[in-house]
PDB file of C-alpha atoms in Angstrom:
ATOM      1  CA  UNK L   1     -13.311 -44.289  28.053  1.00  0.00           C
ATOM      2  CA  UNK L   2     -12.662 -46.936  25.387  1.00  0.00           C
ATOM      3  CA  UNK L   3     -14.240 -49.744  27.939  1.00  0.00           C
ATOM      4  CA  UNK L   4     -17.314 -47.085  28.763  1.00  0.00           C
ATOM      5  CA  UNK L   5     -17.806 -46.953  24.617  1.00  0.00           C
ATOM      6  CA  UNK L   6     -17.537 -50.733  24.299  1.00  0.00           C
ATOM      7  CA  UNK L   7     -20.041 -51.491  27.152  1.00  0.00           C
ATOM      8  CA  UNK L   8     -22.215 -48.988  25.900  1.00  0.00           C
ATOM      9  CA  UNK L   9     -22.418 -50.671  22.462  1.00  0.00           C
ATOM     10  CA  UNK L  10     -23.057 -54.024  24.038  1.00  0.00           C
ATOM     11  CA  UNK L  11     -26.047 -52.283  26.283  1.00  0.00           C
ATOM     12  CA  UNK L  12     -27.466 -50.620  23.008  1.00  0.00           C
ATOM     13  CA  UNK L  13     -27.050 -54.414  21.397  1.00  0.00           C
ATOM     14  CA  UNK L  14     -28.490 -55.923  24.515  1.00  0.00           C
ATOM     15  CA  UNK L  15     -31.505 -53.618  25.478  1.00  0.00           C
ATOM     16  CA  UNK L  16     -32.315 -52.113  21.511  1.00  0.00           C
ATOM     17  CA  UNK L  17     -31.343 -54.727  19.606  1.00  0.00           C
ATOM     18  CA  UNK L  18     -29.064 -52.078  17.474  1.00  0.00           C
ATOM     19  CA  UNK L  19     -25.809 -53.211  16.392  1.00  0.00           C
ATOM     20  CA  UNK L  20     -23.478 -49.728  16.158  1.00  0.00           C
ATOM     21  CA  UNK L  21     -20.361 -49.850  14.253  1.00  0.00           C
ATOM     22  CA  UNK L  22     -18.434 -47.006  15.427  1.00  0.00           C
ATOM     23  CA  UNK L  23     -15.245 -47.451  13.124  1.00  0.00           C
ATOM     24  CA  UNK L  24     -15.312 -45.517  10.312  1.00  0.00           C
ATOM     25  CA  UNK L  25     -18.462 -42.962  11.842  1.00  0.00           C
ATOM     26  CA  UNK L  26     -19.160 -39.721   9.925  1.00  0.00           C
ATOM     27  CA  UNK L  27     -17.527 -37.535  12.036  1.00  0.00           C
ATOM     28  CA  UNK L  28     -19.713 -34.537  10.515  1.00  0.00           C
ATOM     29  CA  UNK L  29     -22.738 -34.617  13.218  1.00  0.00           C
ATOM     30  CA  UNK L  30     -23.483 -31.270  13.126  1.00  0.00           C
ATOM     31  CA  UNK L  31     -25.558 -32.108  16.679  1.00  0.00           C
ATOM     32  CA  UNK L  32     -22.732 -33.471  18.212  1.00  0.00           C
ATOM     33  CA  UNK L  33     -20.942 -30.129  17.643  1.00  0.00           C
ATOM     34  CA  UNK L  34     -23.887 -28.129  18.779  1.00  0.00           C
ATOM     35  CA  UNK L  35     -23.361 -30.146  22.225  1.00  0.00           C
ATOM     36  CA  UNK L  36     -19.942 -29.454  22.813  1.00  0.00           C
ATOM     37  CA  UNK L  37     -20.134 -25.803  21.827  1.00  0.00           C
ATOM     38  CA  UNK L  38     -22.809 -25.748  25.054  1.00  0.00           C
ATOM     39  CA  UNK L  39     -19.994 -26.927  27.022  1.00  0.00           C
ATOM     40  CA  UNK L  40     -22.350 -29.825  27.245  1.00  0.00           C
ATOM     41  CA  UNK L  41     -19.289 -32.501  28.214  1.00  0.00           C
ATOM     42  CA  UNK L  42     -19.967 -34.214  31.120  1.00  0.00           C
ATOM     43  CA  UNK L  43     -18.614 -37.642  31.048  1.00  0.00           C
ATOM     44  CA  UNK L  44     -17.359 -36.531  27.491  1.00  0.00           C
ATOM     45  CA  UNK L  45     -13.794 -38.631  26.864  1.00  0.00           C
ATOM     46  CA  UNK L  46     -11.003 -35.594  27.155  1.00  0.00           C
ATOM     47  CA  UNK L  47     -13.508 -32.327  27.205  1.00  0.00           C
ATOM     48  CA  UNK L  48     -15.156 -32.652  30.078  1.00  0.00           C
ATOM     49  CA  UNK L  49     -13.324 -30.323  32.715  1.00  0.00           C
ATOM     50  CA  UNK L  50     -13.926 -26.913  34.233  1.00  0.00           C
ATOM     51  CA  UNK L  51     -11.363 -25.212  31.512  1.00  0.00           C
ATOM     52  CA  UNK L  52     -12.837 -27.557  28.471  1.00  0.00           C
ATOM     53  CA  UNK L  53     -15.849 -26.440  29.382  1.00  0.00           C
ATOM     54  CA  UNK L  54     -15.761 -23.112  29.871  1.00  0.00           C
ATOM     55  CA  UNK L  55     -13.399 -22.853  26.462  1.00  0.00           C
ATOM     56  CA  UNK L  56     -16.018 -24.844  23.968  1.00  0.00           C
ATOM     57  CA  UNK L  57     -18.556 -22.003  23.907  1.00  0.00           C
ATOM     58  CA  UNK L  58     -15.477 -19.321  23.098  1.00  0.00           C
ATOM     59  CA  UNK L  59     -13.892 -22.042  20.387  1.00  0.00           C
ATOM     60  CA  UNK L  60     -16.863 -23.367  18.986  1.00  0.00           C
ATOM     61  CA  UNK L  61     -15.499 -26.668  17.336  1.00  0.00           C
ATOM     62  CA  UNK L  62     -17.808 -27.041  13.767  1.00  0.00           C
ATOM     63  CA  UNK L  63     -16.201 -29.945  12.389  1.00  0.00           C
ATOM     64  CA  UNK L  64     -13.652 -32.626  12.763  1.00  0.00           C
ATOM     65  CA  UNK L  65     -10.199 -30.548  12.491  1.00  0.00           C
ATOM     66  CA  UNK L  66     -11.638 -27.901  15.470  1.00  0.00           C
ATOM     67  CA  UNK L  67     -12.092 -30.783  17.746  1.00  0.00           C
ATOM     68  CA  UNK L  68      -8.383 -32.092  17.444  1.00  0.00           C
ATOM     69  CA  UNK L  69      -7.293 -27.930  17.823  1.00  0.00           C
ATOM     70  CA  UNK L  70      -9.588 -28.571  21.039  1.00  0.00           C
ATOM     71  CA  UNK L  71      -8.086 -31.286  22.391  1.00  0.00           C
ATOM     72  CA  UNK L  72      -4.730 -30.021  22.092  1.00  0.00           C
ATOM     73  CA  UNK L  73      -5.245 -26.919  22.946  1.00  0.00           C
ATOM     74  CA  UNK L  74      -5.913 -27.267  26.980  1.00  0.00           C
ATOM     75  CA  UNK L  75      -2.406 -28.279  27.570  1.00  0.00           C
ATOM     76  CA  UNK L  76       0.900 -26.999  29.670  1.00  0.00           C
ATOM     77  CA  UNK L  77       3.055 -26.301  26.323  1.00  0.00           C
ATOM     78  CA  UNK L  78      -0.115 -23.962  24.126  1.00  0.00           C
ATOM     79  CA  UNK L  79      -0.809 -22.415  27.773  1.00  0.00           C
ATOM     80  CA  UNK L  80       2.565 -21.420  28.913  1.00  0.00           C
ATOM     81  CA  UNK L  81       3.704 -20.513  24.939  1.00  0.00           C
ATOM     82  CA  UNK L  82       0.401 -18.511  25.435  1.00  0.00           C
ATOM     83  CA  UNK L  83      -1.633 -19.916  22.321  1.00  0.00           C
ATOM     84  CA  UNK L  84      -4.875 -20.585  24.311  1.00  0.00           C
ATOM     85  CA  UNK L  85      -6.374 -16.685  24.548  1.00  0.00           C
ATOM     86  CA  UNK L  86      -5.366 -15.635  20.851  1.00  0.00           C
ATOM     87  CA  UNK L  87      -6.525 -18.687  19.819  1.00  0.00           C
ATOM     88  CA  UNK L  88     -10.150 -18.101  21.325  1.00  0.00           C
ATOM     89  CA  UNK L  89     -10.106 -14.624  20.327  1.00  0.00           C
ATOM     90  CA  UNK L  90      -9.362 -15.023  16.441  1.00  0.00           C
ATOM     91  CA  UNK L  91     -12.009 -18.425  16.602  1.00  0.00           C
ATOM     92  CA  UNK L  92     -14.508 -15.600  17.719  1.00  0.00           C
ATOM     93  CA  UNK L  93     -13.291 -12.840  15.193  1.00  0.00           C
ATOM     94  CA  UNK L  94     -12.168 -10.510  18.142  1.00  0.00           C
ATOM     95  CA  UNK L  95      -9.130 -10.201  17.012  1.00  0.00           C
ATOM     96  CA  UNK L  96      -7.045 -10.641  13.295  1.00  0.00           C
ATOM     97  CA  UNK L  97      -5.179 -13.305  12.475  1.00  0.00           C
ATOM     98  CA  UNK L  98      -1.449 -12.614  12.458  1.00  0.00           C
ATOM     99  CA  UNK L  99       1.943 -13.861  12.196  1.00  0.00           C
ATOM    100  CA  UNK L 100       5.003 -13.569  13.693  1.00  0.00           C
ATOM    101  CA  UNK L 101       7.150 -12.990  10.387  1.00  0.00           C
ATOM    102  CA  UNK L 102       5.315 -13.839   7.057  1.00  0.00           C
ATOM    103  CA  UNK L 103       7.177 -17.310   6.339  1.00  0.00           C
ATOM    104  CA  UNK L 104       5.267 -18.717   9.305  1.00  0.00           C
ATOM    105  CA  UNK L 105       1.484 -18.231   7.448  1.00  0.00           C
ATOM    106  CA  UNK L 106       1.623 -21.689   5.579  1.00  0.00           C
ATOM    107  CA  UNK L 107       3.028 -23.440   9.004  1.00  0.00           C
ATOM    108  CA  UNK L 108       0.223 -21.707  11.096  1.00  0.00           C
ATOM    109  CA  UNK L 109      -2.163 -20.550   9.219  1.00  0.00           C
ATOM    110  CA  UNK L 110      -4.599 -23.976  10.163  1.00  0.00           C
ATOM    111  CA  UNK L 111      -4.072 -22.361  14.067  1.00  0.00           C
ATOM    112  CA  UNK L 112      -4.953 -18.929  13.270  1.00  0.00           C
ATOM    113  CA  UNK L 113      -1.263 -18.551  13.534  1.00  0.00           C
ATOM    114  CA  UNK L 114      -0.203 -19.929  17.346  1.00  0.00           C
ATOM    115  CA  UNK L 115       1.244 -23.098  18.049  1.00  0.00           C
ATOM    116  CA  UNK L 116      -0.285 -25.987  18.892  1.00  0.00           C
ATOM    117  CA  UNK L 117       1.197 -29.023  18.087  1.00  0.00           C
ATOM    118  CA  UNK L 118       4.600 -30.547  18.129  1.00  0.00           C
ATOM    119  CA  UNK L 119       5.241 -30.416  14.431  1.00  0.00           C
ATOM    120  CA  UNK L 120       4.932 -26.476  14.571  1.00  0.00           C
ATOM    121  CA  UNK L 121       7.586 -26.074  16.531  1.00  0.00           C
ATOM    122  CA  UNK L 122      10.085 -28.130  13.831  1.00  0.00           C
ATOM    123  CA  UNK L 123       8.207 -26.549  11.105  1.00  0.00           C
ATOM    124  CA  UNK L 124       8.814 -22.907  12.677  1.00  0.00           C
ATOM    125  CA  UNK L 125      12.666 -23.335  13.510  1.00  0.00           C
ATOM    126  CA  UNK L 126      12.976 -24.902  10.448  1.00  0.00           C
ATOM    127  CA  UNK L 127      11.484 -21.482   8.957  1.00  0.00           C
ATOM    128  CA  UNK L 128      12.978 -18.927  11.189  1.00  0.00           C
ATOM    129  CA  UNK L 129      16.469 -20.258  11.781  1.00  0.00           C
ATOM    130  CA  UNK L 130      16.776 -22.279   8.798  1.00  0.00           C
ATOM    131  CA  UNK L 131      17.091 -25.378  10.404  1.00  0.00           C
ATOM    132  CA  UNK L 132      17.179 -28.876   8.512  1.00  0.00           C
ATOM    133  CA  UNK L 133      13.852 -31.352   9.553  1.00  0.00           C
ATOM    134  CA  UNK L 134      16.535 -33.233  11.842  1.00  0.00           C
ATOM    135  CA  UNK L 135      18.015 -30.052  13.416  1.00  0.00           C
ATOM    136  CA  UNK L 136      14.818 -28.815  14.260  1.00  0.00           C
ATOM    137  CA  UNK L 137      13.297 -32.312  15.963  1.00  0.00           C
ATOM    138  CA  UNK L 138      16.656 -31.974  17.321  1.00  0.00           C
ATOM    139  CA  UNK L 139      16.069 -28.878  19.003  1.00  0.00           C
ATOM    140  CA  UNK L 140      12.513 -29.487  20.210  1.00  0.00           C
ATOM    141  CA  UNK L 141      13.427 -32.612  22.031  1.00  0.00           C
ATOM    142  CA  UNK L 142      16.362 -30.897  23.932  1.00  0.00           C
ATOM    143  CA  UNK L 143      13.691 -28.546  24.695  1.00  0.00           C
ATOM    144  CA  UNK L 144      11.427 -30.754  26.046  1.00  0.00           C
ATOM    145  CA  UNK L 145      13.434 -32.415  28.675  1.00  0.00           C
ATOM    146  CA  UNK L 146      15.086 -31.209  31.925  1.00  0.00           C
ATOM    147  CA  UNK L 147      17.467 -28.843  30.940  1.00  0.00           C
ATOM    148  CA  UNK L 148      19.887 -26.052  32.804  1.00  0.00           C
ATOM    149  CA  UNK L 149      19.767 -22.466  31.882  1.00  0.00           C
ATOM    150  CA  UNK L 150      23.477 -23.188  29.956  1.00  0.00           C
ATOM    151  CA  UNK L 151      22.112 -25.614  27.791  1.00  0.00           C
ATOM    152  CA  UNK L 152      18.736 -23.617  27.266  1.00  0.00           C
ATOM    153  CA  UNK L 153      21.082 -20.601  26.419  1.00  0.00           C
ATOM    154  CA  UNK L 154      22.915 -22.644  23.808  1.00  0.00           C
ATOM    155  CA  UNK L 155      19.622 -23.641  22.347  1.00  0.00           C
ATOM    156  CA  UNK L 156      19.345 -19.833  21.958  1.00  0.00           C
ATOM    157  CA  UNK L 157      22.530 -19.050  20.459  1.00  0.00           C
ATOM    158  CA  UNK L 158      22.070 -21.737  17.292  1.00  0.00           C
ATOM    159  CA  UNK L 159      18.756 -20.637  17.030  1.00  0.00           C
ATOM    160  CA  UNK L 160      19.074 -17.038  16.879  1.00  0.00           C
ATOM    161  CA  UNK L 161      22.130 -17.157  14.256  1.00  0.00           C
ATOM    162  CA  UNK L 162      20.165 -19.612  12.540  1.00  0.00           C
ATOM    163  CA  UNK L 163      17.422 -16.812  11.812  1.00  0.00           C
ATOM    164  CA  UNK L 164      20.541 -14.428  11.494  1.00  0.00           C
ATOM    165  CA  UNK L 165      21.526 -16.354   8.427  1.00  0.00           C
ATOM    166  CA  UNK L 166      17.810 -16.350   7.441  1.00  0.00           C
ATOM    167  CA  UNK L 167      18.082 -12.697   7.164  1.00  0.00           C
ATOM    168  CA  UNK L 168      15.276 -12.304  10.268  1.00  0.00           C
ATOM    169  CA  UNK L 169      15.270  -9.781  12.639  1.00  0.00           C
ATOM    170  CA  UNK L 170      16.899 -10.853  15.839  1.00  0.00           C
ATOM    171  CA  UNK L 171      13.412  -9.306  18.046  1.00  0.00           C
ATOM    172  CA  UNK L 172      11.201 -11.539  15.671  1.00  0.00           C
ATOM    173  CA  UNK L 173      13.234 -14.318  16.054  1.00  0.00           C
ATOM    174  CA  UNK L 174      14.213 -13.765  20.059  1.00  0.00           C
ATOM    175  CA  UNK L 175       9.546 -14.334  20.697  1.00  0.00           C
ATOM    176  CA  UNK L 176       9.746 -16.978  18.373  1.00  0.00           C
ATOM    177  CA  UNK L 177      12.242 -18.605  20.377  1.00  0.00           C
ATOM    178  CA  UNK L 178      10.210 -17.943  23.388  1.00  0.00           C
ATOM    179  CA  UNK L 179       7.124 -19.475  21.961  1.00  0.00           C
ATOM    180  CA  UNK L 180       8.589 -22.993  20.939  1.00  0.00           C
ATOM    181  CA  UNK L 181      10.276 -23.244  24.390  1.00  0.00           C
ATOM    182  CA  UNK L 182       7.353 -22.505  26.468  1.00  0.00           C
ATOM    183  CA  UNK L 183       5.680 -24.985  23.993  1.00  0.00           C
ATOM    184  CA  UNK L 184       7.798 -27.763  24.548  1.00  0.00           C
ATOM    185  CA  UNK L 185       7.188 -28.105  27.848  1.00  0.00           C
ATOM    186  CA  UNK L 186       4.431 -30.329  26.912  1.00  0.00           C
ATOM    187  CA  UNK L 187       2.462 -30.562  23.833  1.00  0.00           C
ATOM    188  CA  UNK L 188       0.747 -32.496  21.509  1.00  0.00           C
ATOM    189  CA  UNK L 189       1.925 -33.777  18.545  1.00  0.00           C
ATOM    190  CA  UNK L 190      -1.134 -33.437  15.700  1.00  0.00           C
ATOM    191  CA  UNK L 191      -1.783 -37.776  15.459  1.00  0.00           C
ATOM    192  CA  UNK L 192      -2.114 -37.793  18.685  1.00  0.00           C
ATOM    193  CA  UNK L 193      -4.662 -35.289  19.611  1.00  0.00           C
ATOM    194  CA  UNK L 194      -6.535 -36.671  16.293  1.00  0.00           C
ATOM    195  CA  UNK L 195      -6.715 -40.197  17.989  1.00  0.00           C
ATOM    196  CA  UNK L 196      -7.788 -38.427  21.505  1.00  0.00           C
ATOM    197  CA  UNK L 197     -10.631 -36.473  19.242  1.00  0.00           C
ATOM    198  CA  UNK L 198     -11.873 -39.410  17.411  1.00  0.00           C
ATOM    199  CA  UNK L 199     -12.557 -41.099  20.907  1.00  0.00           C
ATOM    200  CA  UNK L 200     -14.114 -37.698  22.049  1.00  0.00           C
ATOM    201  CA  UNK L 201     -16.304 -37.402  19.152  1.00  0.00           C
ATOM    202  CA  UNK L 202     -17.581 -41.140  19.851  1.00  0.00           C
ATOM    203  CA  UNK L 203     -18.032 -40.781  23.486  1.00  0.00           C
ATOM    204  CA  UNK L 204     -20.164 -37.355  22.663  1.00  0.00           C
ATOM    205  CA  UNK L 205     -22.092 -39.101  20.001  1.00  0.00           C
ATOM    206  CA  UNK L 206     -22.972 -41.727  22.259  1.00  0.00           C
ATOM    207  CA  UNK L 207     -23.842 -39.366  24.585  1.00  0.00           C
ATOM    208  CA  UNK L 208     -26.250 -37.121  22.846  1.00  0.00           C
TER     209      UNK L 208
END
């Protein structure tokens, strides 16, 4: 995609005489946004297939921050942690934005309160089982690798007398457990998806 943007600017150069300078674009076009919640995508860097397409009318992405949320969202770790349908849902005000135990509001409350990037995982065992910012990075990258059902068990154990220190209830902190390791699977961390959605952006600008 980054050679299909570069040509294009040299055919824009070449046939219009127009010189584009896509570093440092608004990012605000609210056309652009009216495009991808069509589902308009085709040929769009990153939301162009069958499940992006189908999801931009339900998500409706108005402005920068949606379209990294976008971007991240159509992934193994949000699907399998089962993010993707509560996230739709509370983007269309069919159902109310909750939480999981009150101390997670400030870490989701920018999701509608699912995870979808990597940092919400540290941020929530650092929340629920009281973990230090190095425990919990700790914990997400044993997570995300292949692991046996003793060592996912053990992962388990510290986590759940983590949030029994924490004072939280072992049922709220057994599904929050459950969450972060379907997550890990595979995931995005935020910088990342915000690079992939800055490219997306340009490649739908270009295209409208």
């Amino acid at each position: 995609m980054l050679s299909l943007i570069h040509e294009a600017v040299n055919l824009i150069r070449e046939s219009r005489g127009i010189d584009l300078k896509l570093d440092g674009m608004p990012l605000n076009d609210h056309r652009v946004y009216n495009m991808l919640c069509r589902g308009d995508t085709l040929g769009v860097f990153q939301v162009e297939s069958r499940a992006q397409q189908a999801t931009l009318p339900r998500s409706r992405p108005r402005c920068f921050e949606d379209l990294v949320a976008e971007v991240a969202i159509i992934r193994p770790g949000p699907i399998q942690g089962n993010a993707v349908h509560p996230y739709l849902n509370r983007r269309q005000g069919r159902e109310k934005v909750s939480y999981l135990h009150p101390g997670l509001e400030p870490v989701l409350q920018e999701t509608l309160g699912v995870i979808i990037y990597q940092e919400q995982v540290i941020q929530v065992a650092m929340a629920i089982a009281g973990f230090s910012p190095g425990q919990a990075d700790s914990l997400r990258r044993a997570m995300s690798r292949k692991r046996s059902r003793e060592a996912m068990e053990r992962l388990r154990n510290g986590f759940l007398e983590g949030a029994r220190r924490n004072g939280i209830e072992e049922k709220v902190a057994e599904l929050a457990f459950r969450q972060i390791a379907s997550f890990a699977e595979f995931g995005f961390c935020k910088a990342h998806a915000a690079a992939l959605a800055e490219t997306t952006y340009r490649s739908a600008w270009l295209k409208l």
